[in-house]
PDB file of C-alpha atoms in Angstrom:
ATOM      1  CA  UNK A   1       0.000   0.000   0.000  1.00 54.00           C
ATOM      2  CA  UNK A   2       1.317   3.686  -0.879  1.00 70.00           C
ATOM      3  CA  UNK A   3       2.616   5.615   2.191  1.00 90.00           C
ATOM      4  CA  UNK A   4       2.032   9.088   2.382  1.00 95.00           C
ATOM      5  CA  UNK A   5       4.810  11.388   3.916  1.00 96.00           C
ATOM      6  CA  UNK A   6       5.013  14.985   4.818  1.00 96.00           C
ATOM      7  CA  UNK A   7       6.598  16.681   1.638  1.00 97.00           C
ATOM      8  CA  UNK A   8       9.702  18.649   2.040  1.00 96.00           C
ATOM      9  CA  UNK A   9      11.526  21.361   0.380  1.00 97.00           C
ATOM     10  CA  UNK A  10      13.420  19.140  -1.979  1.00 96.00           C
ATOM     11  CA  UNK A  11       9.799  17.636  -3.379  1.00 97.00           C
ATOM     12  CA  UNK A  12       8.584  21.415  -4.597  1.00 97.00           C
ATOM     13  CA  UNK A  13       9.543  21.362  -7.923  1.00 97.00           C
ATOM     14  CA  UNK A  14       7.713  17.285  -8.434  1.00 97.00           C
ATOM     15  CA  UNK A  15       4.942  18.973  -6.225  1.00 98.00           C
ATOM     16  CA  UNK A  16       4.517  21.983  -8.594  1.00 98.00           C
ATOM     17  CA  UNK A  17       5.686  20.100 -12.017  1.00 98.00           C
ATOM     18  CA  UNK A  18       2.808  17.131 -11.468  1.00 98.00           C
ATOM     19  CA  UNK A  19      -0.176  19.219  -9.829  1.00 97.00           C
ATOM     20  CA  UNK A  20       0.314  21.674 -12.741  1.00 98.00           C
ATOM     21  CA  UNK A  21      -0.115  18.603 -14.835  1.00 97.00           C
ATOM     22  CA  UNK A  22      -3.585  18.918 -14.341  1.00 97.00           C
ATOM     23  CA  UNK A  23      -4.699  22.465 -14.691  1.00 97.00           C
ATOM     24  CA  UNK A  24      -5.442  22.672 -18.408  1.00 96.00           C
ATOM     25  CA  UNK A  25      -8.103  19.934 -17.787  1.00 95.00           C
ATOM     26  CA  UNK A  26      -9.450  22.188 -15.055  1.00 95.00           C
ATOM     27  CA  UNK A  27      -8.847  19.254 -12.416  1.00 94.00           C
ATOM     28  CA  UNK A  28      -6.169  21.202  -9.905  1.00 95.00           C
ATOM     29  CA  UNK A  29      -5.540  25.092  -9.772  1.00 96.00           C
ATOM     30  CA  UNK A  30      -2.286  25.952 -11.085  1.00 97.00           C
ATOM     31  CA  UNK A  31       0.449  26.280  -8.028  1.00 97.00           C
ATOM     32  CA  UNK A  32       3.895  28.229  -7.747  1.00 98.00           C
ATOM     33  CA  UNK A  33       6.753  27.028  -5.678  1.00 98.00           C
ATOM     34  CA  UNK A  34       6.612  29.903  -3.766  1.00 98.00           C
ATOM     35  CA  UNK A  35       2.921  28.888  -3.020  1.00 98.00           C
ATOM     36  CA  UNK A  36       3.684  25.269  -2.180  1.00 98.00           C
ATOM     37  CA  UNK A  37       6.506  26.209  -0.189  1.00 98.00           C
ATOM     38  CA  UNK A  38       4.122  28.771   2.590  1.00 97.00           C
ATOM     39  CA  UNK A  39       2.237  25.482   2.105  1.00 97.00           C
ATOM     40  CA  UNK A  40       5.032  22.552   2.927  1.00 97.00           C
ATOM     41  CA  UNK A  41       3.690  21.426   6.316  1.00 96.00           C
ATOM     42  CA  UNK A  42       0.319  21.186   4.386  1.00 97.00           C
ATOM     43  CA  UNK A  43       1.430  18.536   1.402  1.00 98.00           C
ATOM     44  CA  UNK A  44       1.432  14.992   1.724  1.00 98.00           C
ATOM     45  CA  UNK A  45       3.546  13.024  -1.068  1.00 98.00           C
ATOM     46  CA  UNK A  46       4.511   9.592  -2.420  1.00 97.00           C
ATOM     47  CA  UNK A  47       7.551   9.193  -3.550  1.00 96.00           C
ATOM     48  CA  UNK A  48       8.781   6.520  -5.533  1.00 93.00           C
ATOM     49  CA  UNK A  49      11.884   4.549  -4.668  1.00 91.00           C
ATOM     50  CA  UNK A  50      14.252   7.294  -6.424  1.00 92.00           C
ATOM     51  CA  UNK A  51      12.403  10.146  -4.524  1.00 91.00           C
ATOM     52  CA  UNK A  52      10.269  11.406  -6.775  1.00 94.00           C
ATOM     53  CA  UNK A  53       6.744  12.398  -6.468  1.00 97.00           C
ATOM     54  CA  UNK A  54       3.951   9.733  -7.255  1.00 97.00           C
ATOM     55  CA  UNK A  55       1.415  11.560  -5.823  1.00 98.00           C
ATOM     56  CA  UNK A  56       0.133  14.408  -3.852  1.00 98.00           C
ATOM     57  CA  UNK A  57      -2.227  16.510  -1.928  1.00 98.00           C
ATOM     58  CA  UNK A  58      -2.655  19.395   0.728  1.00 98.00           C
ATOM     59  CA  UNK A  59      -4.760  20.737   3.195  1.00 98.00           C
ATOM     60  CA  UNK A  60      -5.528  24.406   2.942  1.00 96.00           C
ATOM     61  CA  UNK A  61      -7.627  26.310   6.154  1.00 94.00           C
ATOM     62  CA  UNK A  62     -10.810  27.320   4.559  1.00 92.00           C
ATOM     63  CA  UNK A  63     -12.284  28.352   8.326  1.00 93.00           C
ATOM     64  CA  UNK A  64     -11.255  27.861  11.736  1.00 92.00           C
ATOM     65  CA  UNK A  65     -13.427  24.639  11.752  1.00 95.00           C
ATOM     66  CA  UNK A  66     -13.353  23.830   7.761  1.00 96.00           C
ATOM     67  CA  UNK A  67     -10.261  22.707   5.986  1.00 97.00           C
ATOM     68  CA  UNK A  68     -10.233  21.976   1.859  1.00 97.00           C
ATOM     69  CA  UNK A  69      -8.325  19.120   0.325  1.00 97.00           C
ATOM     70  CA  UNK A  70      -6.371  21.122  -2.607  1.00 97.00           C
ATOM     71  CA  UNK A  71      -3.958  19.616  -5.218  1.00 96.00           C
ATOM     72  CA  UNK A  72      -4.664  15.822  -5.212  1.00 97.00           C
ATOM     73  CA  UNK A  73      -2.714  14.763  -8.124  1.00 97.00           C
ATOM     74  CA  UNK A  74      -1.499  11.476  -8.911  1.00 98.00           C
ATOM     75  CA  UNK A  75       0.946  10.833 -11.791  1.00 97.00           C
ATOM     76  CA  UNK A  76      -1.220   9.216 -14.766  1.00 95.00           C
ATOM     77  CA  UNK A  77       1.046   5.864 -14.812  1.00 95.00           C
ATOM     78  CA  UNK A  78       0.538   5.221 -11.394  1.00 95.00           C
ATOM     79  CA  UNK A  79      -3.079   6.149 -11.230  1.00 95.00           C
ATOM     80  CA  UNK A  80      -5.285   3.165  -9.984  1.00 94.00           C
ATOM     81  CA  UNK A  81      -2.791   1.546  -7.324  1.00 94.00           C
ATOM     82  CA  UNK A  82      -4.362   3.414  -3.953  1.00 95.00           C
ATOM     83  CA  UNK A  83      -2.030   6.115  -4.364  1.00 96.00           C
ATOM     84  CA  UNK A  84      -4.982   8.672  -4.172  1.00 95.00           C
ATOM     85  CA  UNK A  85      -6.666   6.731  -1.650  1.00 96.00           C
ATOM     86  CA  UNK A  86      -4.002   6.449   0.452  1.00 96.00           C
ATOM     87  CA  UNK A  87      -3.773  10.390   0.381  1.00 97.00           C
ATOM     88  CA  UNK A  88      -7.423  11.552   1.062  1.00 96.00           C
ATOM     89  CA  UNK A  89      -6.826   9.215   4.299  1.00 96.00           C
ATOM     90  CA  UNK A  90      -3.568  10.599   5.224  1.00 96.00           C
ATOM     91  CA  UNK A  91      -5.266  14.201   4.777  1.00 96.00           C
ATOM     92  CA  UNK A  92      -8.207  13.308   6.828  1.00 97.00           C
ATOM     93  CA  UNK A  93      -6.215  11.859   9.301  1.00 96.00           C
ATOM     94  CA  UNK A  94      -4.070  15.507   9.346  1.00 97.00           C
ATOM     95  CA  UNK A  95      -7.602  17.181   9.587  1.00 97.00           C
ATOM     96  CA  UNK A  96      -8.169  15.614  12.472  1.00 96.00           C
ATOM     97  CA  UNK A  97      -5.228  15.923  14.007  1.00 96.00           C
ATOM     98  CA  UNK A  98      -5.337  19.904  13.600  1.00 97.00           C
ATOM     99  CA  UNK A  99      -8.977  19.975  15.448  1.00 96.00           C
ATOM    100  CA  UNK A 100     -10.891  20.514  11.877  1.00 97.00           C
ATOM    101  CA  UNK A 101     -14.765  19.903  11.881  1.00 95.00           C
ATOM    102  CA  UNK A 102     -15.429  19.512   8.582  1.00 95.00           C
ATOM    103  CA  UNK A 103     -12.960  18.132   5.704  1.00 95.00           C
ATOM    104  CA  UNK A 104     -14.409  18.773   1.930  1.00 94.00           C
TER     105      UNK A 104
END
């Protein structure tokens, strides 16, 4: 099963490169380094066994009680394995963790 891990400043470029992946389809918003770096402690990855990034997702405060999930991406050959799965748990899990009410 895929293992989600905090990302870290080395992932921002993967981060960026495969969540912008998705924009012209309208699926993600298009993000900046300098945006997922204010966001770091926010992004969940999975990295392959080379380090780069599989997959990803963040949390971003929407309210005091209501938290988004923002930028799930998962690269297109590794879609269907749990990757994404594995990533909407690890989020909800965070949620949690940080007192949220309401995850959507």
């Amino acid at each position: 099963m895929s293992r989600a891990q905090r990302a870290n400043e080395p992932d921002i470029p993967g981060v960026v490169a495969l969540n912008n992946r998705y924009v012209a389809g309208g699926l993600t918003l298009r993000r900046t380094p300098e945006f997922v770096y204010a966001h770091l402690a926010d992004y969940r990855v999975i990295r392959d066994a080379d380090g780069s990034i599989l997959a990803c997702a963040a949390l971003d405060e929407y309210s005091p009680s209501v938290v988004e999930l923002i930028s799930l991406a998962v690269s297109q050959d590794e879609q269907g394995l749990g990757h994404g799965r594995a990533l909407i748990k690890s989020m909800e899990q965070l949620a949690r963790k940080r007192g949220y009410a309401e995850l959507f």
